[in-house]
């Protein structure tokens, strides 16, 4: 495996409210994400996904166990410099693009992050142009963000993160508020960041069709790591996913229904075209 970028070892986080009430949001979670991996984090509402994102960005610190990011432990009492260093390495893209755009012109918005990092002007110019090209929004550099579609706004938000040159980007349900076209634009952008730039990606989502685009899927259920493997491995067990309130890709669902009726397949593809091909193959061999 590649050099580890994130190491969670018996990581737990418990929220405590004013009245002493406690919610265990993450319970003894252990996993490693290698540098350059593209991992989808799947789980129904309230399973602890955003809590994990907040720990990776030092908005929260573990209540027990340990979390290491780029070789640095996340703990209560880190110095401002240490926190800054982690936040520079791990960029975050959230759900609502409107809450992430701050400037009135697209390119100024993208420049905002690197300006805060104290990057020299000339360098910022280059980074902003590169980042906008990477997300396919360079032609819109002079536009006003509020005139853009949801998918375009989210791509500008991603450009703003890329311009800070993080080593990893965590997307916390960044497609949830977009229409299908906007979602597809953002998914293509994420795939590109992984393929062309080798960036470490954690994509938190509850869409199956998005999770299958990752190289690895981790399922979190009620604060525990429930499954961890390639999309093919994780989606093979349709029953296990249903038990924790998750759907499976449509093609897989159809194959599972056939399997329940005694039809067996040699493979368990996750894309609809692959499923259709296997079903067709069975159909043809039977009708000979
Ligand atoms: P997800 O992102 O998977 O929907 P979260 O990490 O937001 O899940 O939440 C995990 C659990 O922690 C839920 O039970 C949620 O209600 C609880 N929780 C989240 N934020 C807080 C908070 N600030 N105070 C108390 N409980 C919280
Ligand atoms: Mg969440």
Short mmCIF file of C-alpha atoms and ligand atoms in Angstrom, two decimals:
data_model
loop_
_atom_site.label_atom_id
_atom_site.label_comp_id
_atom_site.label_asym_id
_atom_site.label_seq_id
_atom_site.Cartn_x
_atom_site.Cartn_y
_atom_site.Cartn_z
CA UNK A 1 0.00 0.00 0.00
CA UNK A 2 1.02 3.59 -0.60
CA UNK A 3 2.42 5.66 2.24
CA UNK A 4 -0.41 6.18 4.77
CA UNK A 5 -1.98 9.64 4.70
CA UNK A 6 -4.76 9.13 7.26
CA UNK A 7 -4.50 6.63 10.12
CA UNK A 8 -7.47 6.18 12.45
CA UNK A 9 -6.75 3.83 15.33
CA UNK A 10 -9.71 3.04 17.60
CA UNK A 11 -10.90 6.55 16.84
CA UNK A 12 -13.92 7.68 18.87
CA UNK A 13 -15.78 10.95 19.15
CA UNK A 14 -18.58 11.64 21.62
CA UNK A 15 -20.57 14.90 21.62
CA UNK A 16 -21.50 16.21 25.06
CA UNK A 17 -24.36 18.68 25.29
CA UNK A 18 -24.92 21.29 28.00
CA UNK A 19 -27.08 18.95 30.09
CA UNK A 20 -24.43 16.23 30.22
CA UNK A 21 -26.20 14.21 27.48
CA UNK A 22 -23.81 12.25 25.27
CA UNK A 23 -23.93 11.08 21.65
CA UNK A 24 -21.26 8.62 20.57
CA UNK A 25 -20.87 9.68 16.91
CA UNK A 26 -17.79 7.54 16.14
CA UNK A 27 -16.97 4.37 18.04
CA UNK A 28 -13.56 2.69 17.86
CA UNK A 29 -13.09 3.20 14.15
CA UNK A 30 -9.80 1.94 12.68
CA UNK A 31 -8.67 2.38 9.07
CA UNK A 32 -5.80 3.67 6.96
CA UNK A 33 -6.09 5.74 3.80
CA UNK A 34 -2.99 5.71 1.63
CA UNK A 35 -1.67 8.80 -0.10
CA UNK A 36 -3.40 9.16 -3.47
CA UNK A 37 -6.33 6.87 -2.65
CA UNK A 38 -9.87 7.82 -3.70
CA UNK A 39 -12.25 6.61 -1.01
CA UNK A 40 -16.02 7.02 -0.84
CA UNK A 41 -17.49 7.16 2.67
CA UNK A 42 -21.05 5.90 2.69
CA UNK A 43 -23.62 5.84 5.46
CA UNK A 44 -27.18 6.92 6.20
CA UNK A 45 -27.97 10.17 8.03
CA UNK A 46 -26.49 10.49 11.48
CA UNK A 47 -23.97 7.69 11.01
CA UNK A 48 -20.98 9.90 11.86
CA UNK A 49 -19.65 10.90 8.44
CA UNK A 50 -19.51 14.66 9.04
CA UNK A 51 -17.97 14.05 12.45
CA UNK A 52 -15.13 12.23 10.68
CA UNK A 53 -14.74 15.16 8.25
CA UNK A 54 -14.58 17.61 11.17
CA UNK A 55 -11.90 15.54 12.91
CA UNK A 56 -9.80 15.51 9.73
CA UNK A 57 -9.97 19.30 9.65
CA UNK A 58 -9.34 19.72 13.40
CA UNK A 59 -12.74 21.33 13.95
CA UNK A 60 -13.08 18.50 16.47
CA UNK A 61 -10.42 16.39 18.19
CA UNK A 62 -10.76 12.69 19.12
CA UNK A 63 -12.29 11.94 22.53
CA UNK A 64 -10.37 8.65 22.52
CA UNK A 65 -8.17 6.63 20.21
CA UNK A 66 -6.00 8.41 17.70
CA UNK A 67 -6.13 10.09 14.33
CA UNK A 68 -3.00 10.90 12.34
CA UNK A 69 -3.03 13.07 9.22
CA UNK A 70 0.09 13.34 7.05
CA UNK A 71 2.15 11.97 9.93
CA UNK A 72 0.78 14.48 12.47
CA UNK A 73 -1.50 13.40 15.33
CA UNK A 74 -4.75 15.37 15.85
CA UNK A 75 -5.19 16.10 19.55
CA UNK A 76 -6.56 18.60 22.02
CA UNK A 77 -3.92 21.25 22.65
CA UNK A 78 -2.32 21.40 19.19
CA UNK A 79 -0.61 24.73 18.54
CA UNK A 80 -2.17 27.16 16.03
CA UNK A 81 0.69 26.39 13.65
CA UNK A 82 0.01 22.67 13.86
CA UNK A 83 -3.72 23.17 13.21
CA UNK A 84 -2.95 25.50 10.30
CA UNK A 85 -0.58 22.94 8.83
CA UNK A 86 -3.25 20.20 8.83
CA UNK A 87 -5.88 22.55 7.35
CA UNK A 88 -3.47 23.53 4.59
CA UNK A 89 -2.98 19.86 3.71
CA UNK A 90 -6.62 18.79 3.95
CA UNK A 91 -9.07 20.91 1.95
CA UNK A 92 -12.81 20.73 2.58
CA UNK A 93 -15.73 21.10 0.20
CA UNK A 94 -19.14 21.20 1.87
CA UNK A 95 -22.73 20.68 0.84
CA UNK A 96 -24.01 24.15 0.10
CA UNK A 97 -22.01 26.02 -2.56
CA UNK A 98 -23.67 29.33 -1.59
CA UNK A 99 -22.08 29.17 1.86
CA UNK A 100 -18.60 28.67 0.42
CA UNK A 101 -18.36 31.49 -2.10
CA UNK A 102 -17.32 34.80 -0.58
CA UNK A 103 -16.33 37.16 -3.41
CA UNK A 104 -18.41 38.85 -6.11
CA UNK A 105 -16.25 37.66 -9.03
CA UNK A 106 -15.31 34.02 -9.65
CA UNK A 107 -11.53 34.52 -9.90
CA UNK A 108 -11.45 36.66 -6.77
CA UNK A 109 -13.25 33.91 -4.95
CA UNK A 110 -10.70 31.32 -6.03
CA UNK A 111 -7.87 33.67 -5.00
CA UNK A 112 -9.27 34.10 -1.50
CA UNK A 113 -7.75 30.92 -0.02
CA UNK A 114 -4.21 31.37 -1.37
CA UNK A 115 -4.31 35.05 -0.32
CA UNK A 116 -5.00 33.92 3.23
CA UNK A 117 -2.02 31.59 3.00
CA UNK A 118 0.17 34.59 2.16
CA UNK A 119 1.10 33.30 -1.31
CA UNK A 120 2.81 35.97 -3.51
CA UNK A 121 0.57 37.77 -6.07
CA UNK A 122 2.16 36.34 -9.24
CA UNK A 123 1.94 32.84 -7.88
CA UNK A 124 -1.72 33.36 -6.96
CA UNK A 125 -2.49 34.48 -10.53
CA UNK A 126 -1.04 31.21 -11.88
CA UNK A 127 -2.75 29.06 -9.29
CA UNK A 128 -6.17 30.65 -9.87
CA UNK A 129 -5.96 30.15 -13.64
CA UNK A 130 -4.77 26.54 -13.24
CA UNK A 131 -7.46 25.73 -10.69
CA UNK A 132 -10.22 27.22 -12.84
CA UNK A 133 -9.00 25.25 -15.86
CA UNK A 134 -8.87 22.05 -13.82
CA UNK A 135 -12.55 22.36 -12.87
CA UNK A 136 -13.54 23.62 -16.33
CA UNK A 137 -14.59 27.09 -15.16
CA UNK A 138 -11.85 29.24 -16.68
CA UNK A 139 -14.24 30.81 -19.22
CA UNK A 140 -16.38 31.95 -16.30
CA UNK A 141 -13.52 33.62 -14.40
CA UNK A 142 -15.09 37.09 -14.70
CA UNK A 143 -18.62 35.93 -13.86
CA UNK A 144 -20.54 36.70 -10.73
CA UNK A 145 -20.92 33.50 -8.68
CA UNK A 146 -24.62 34.10 -8.00
CA UNK A 147 -25.33 33.87 -11.74
CA UNK A 148 -23.88 30.35 -11.99
CA UNK A 149 -25.69 27.01 -11.75
CA UNK A 150 -25.30 24.89 -8.61
CA UNK A 151 -22.80 22.57 -10.29
CA UNK A 152 -20.77 25.53 -11.57
CA UNK A 153 -20.75 27.17 -8.13
CA UNK A 154 -19.59 23.94 -6.55
CA UNK A 155 -16.80 23.67 -9.13
CA UNK A 156 -15.70 27.21 -8.27
CA UNK A 157 -15.66 26.20 -4.60
CA UNK A 158 -13.49 23.20 -5.54
CA UNK A 159 -11.16 25.50 -7.53
CA UNK A 160 -10.80 27.65 -4.41
CA UNK A 161 -9.64 24.59 -2.49
CA UNK A 162 -7.34 23.36 -5.29
CA UNK A 163 -5.68 26.80 -5.45
CA UNK A 164 -4.45 26.21 -1.89
CA UNK A 165 -2.74 23.05 -3.17
CA UNK A 166 -3.85 20.66 -0.45
CA UNK A 167 -2.65 17.05 -0.46
CA UNK A 168 -6.13 15.75 0.25
CA UNK A 169 -9.68 16.98 -0.30
CA UNK A 170 -12.64 15.88 1.79
CA UNK A 171 -16.00 16.32 0.05
CA UNK A 172 -18.83 16.26 2.60
CA UNK A 173 -22.00 15.55 0.61
CA UNK A 174 -20.83 18.12 -1.93
CA UNK A 175 -23.28 16.89 -4.56
CA UNK A 176 -26.33 16.65 -2.29
CA UNK A 177 -27.84 19.99 -3.29
CA UNK A 178 -27.12 19.71 -7.01
CA UNK A 179 -29.32 18.62 -9.91
CA UNK A 180 -28.23 15.49 -11.85
CA UNK A 181 -26.20 17.51 -14.32
CA UNK A 182 -24.41 19.44 -11.57
CA UNK A 183 -23.70 16.20 -9.74
CA UNK A 184 -22.18 14.67 -12.86
CA UNK A 185 -19.97 17.76 -13.35
CA UNK A 186 -18.68 17.55 -9.81
CA UNK A 187 -18.14 13.78 -10.00
CA UNK A 188 -16.09 14.18 -13.18
CA UNK A 189 -14.03 16.84 -11.42
CA UNK A 190 -13.39 14.61 -8.41
CA UNK A 191 -12.36 11.69 -10.63
CA UNK A 192 -9.99 14.01 -12.48
CA UNK A 193 -8.35 15.23 -9.26
CA UNK A 194 -7.65 11.61 -8.43
CA UNK A 195 -6.54 10.41 -11.88
CA UNK A 196 -4.56 13.41 -13.12
CA UNK A 197 -3.26 14.90 -9.87
CA UNK A 198 -3.00 11.86 -7.61
CA UNK A 199 -4.81 13.76 -4.89
CA UNK A 200 -6.03 11.84 -1.84
CA UNK A 201 -9.84 12.00 -1.92
CA UNK A 202 -12.44 11.26 0.73
CA UNK A 203 -15.88 11.61 -0.77
CA UNK A 204 -18.69 11.45 1.77
CA UNK A 205 -21.96 10.67 0.05
CA UNK A 206 -25.15 8.73 0.37
CA UNK A 207 -25.51 8.19 -3.39
CA UNK A 208 -24.57 4.66 -4.45
CA UNK A 209 -23.88 5.65 -8.03
CA UNK A 210 -21.27 8.11 -6.77
CA UNK A 211 -19.68 5.67 -4.35
CA UNK A 212 -19.06 3.16 -7.14
CA UNK A 213 -16.82 5.71 -8.87
CA UNK A 214 -14.29 5.54 -6.05
CA UNK A 215 -11.46 3.02 -5.79
CA UNK A 216 -12.56 2.02 -2.31
CA UNK A 217 -15.77 2.29 -0.28
CA UNK A 218 -16.00 2.55 3.49
CA UNK A 219 -19.48 2.16 4.98
CA UNK A 220 -20.08 3.77 8.36
CA UNK A 221 -23.13 2.70 10.33
CA UNK A 222 -24.08 4.18 13.71
CA UNK A 223 -20.54 5.37 14.28
CA UNK A 224 -18.90 2.06 13.42
CA UNK A 225 -16.98 0.96 10.34
CA UNK A 226 -19.40 -1.54 8.80
CA UNK A 227 -17.70 -2.41 5.51
CA UNK A 228 -14.47 -1.48 3.77
CA UNK A 229 -13.35 -2.70 0.35
CA UNK A 230 -13.46 -2.10 -3.37
CA UNK A 231 -16.89 -1.00 -4.66
CA UNK A 232 -17.32 -4.48 -6.13
CA UNK A 233 -16.61 -6.16 -2.79
CA UNK A 234 -18.82 -3.83 -0.78
CA UNK A 235 -21.79 -3.87 -3.17
CA UNK A 236 -21.71 -7.64 -3.65
CA UNK A 237 -23.58 -8.17 -0.37
CA UNK A 238 -26.89 -6.52 -1.17
CA UNK A 239 -28.54 -7.80 2.02
CA UNK A 240 -25.82 -6.36 4.28
CA UNK A 241 -26.25 -2.90 2.76
CA UNK A 242 -30.04 -3.02 2.99
CA UNK A 243 -29.78 -3.91 6.68
CA UNK A 244 -28.10 -0.56 7.35
CA UNK A 245 -30.57 1.43 5.30
CA UNK A 246 -28.52 1.77 2.13
CA UNK A 247 -29.55 1.11 -1.44
CA UNK A 248 -27.44 -0.74 -3.96
CA UNK A 249 -26.76 0.19 -7.59
CA UNK A 250 -29.75 -0.69 -9.77
CA UNK A 251 -28.00 -3.29 -11.92
CA UNK A 252 -26.76 -5.05 -8.80
CA UNK A 253 -30.27 -5.02 -7.36
CA UNK A 254 -31.67 -6.73 -10.46
CA UNK A 255 -28.92 -9.37 -10.39
CA UNK A 256 -29.56 -9.95 -6.70
CA UNK A 257 -33.27 -10.52 -7.40
CA UNK A 258 -32.33 -13.09 -10.05
CA UNK A 259 -29.84 -14.72 -7.68
CA UNK A 260 -32.57 -15.02 -5.05
CA UNK A 261 -34.43 -17.08 -7.65
CA UNK A 262 -31.62 -19.50 -8.20
CA UNK A 263 -29.78 -17.89 -11.08
CA UNK A 264 -26.06 -17.71 -10.41
CA UNK A 265 -23.60 -15.37 -12.03
CA UNK A 266 -19.84 -15.75 -12.31
CA UNK A 267 -19.20 -12.11 -11.42
CA UNK A 268 -20.88 -9.20 -9.62
CA UNK A 269 -20.36 -6.05 -11.64
CA UNK A 270 -21.55 -2.77 -10.17
CA UNK A 271 -22.23 -0.77 -13.29
CA UNK A 272 -25.53 -1.24 -15.10
CA UNK A 273 -23.86 -2.03 -18.43
CA UNK A 274 -21.74 -4.75 -16.84
CA UNK A 275 -24.80 -6.26 -15.11
CA UNK A 276 -26.81 -6.15 -18.34
CA UNK A 277 -23.98 -7.91 -20.20
CA UNK A 278 -23.89 -10.79 -17.70
CA UNK A 279 -27.67 -11.16 -17.67
CA UNK A 280 -27.72 -11.16 -21.47
CA UNK A 281 -24.97 -13.77 -21.57
CA UNK A 282 -27.00 -16.07 -19.27
CA UNK A 283 -30.13 -15.51 -21.30
CA UNK A 284 -28.39 -16.39 -24.55
CA UNK A 285 -26.69 -19.51 -23.20
CA UNK A 286 -30.02 -20.76 -21.80
CA UNK A 287 -32.00 -20.24 -24.99
CA UNK A 288 -29.62 -22.21 -27.15
P1 LIG B 1 -23.72 12.24 9.28
O1 LIG B 1 -22.83 13.29 8.71
O2 LIG B 1 -23.34 10.85 8.89
O3 LIG B 1 -25.17 12.52 8.96
P2 LIG B 1 -22.96 13.34 11.86
O4 LIG B 1 -21.50 13.10 12.01
O5 LIG B 1 -23.39 14.71 11.49
O6 LIG B 1 -23.59 12.26 10.87
O7 LIG B 1 -23.69 12.97 13.24
C1 LIG B 1 -23.42 11.77 13.94
C2 LIG B 1 -24.21 11.75 15.23
O8 LIG B 1 -23.78 12.81 16.07
C3 LIG B 1 -25.72 11.98 15.03
O9 LIG B 1 -26.41 11.21 15.98
C4 LIG B 1 -25.89 13.45 15.32
O10 LIG B 1 -27.19 13.72 15.80
C5 LIG B 1 -24.84 13.70 16.39
N1 LIG B 1 -24.34 15.08 16.36
C6 LIG B 1 -23.80 15.72 15.30
N2 LIG B 1 -23.41 16.97 15.62
C7 LIG B 1 -23.71 17.12 16.93
C8 LIG B 1 -23.57 18.20 17.89
N3 LIG B 1 -23.00 19.36 17.53
N4 LIG B 1 -24.00 17.99 19.15
C9 LIG B 1 -24.56 16.81 19.52
N5 LIG B 1 -24.72 15.77 18.69
C10 LIG B 1 -24.31 15.90 17.42
MG1 LIG B 2 -23.21 14.86 7.39
#
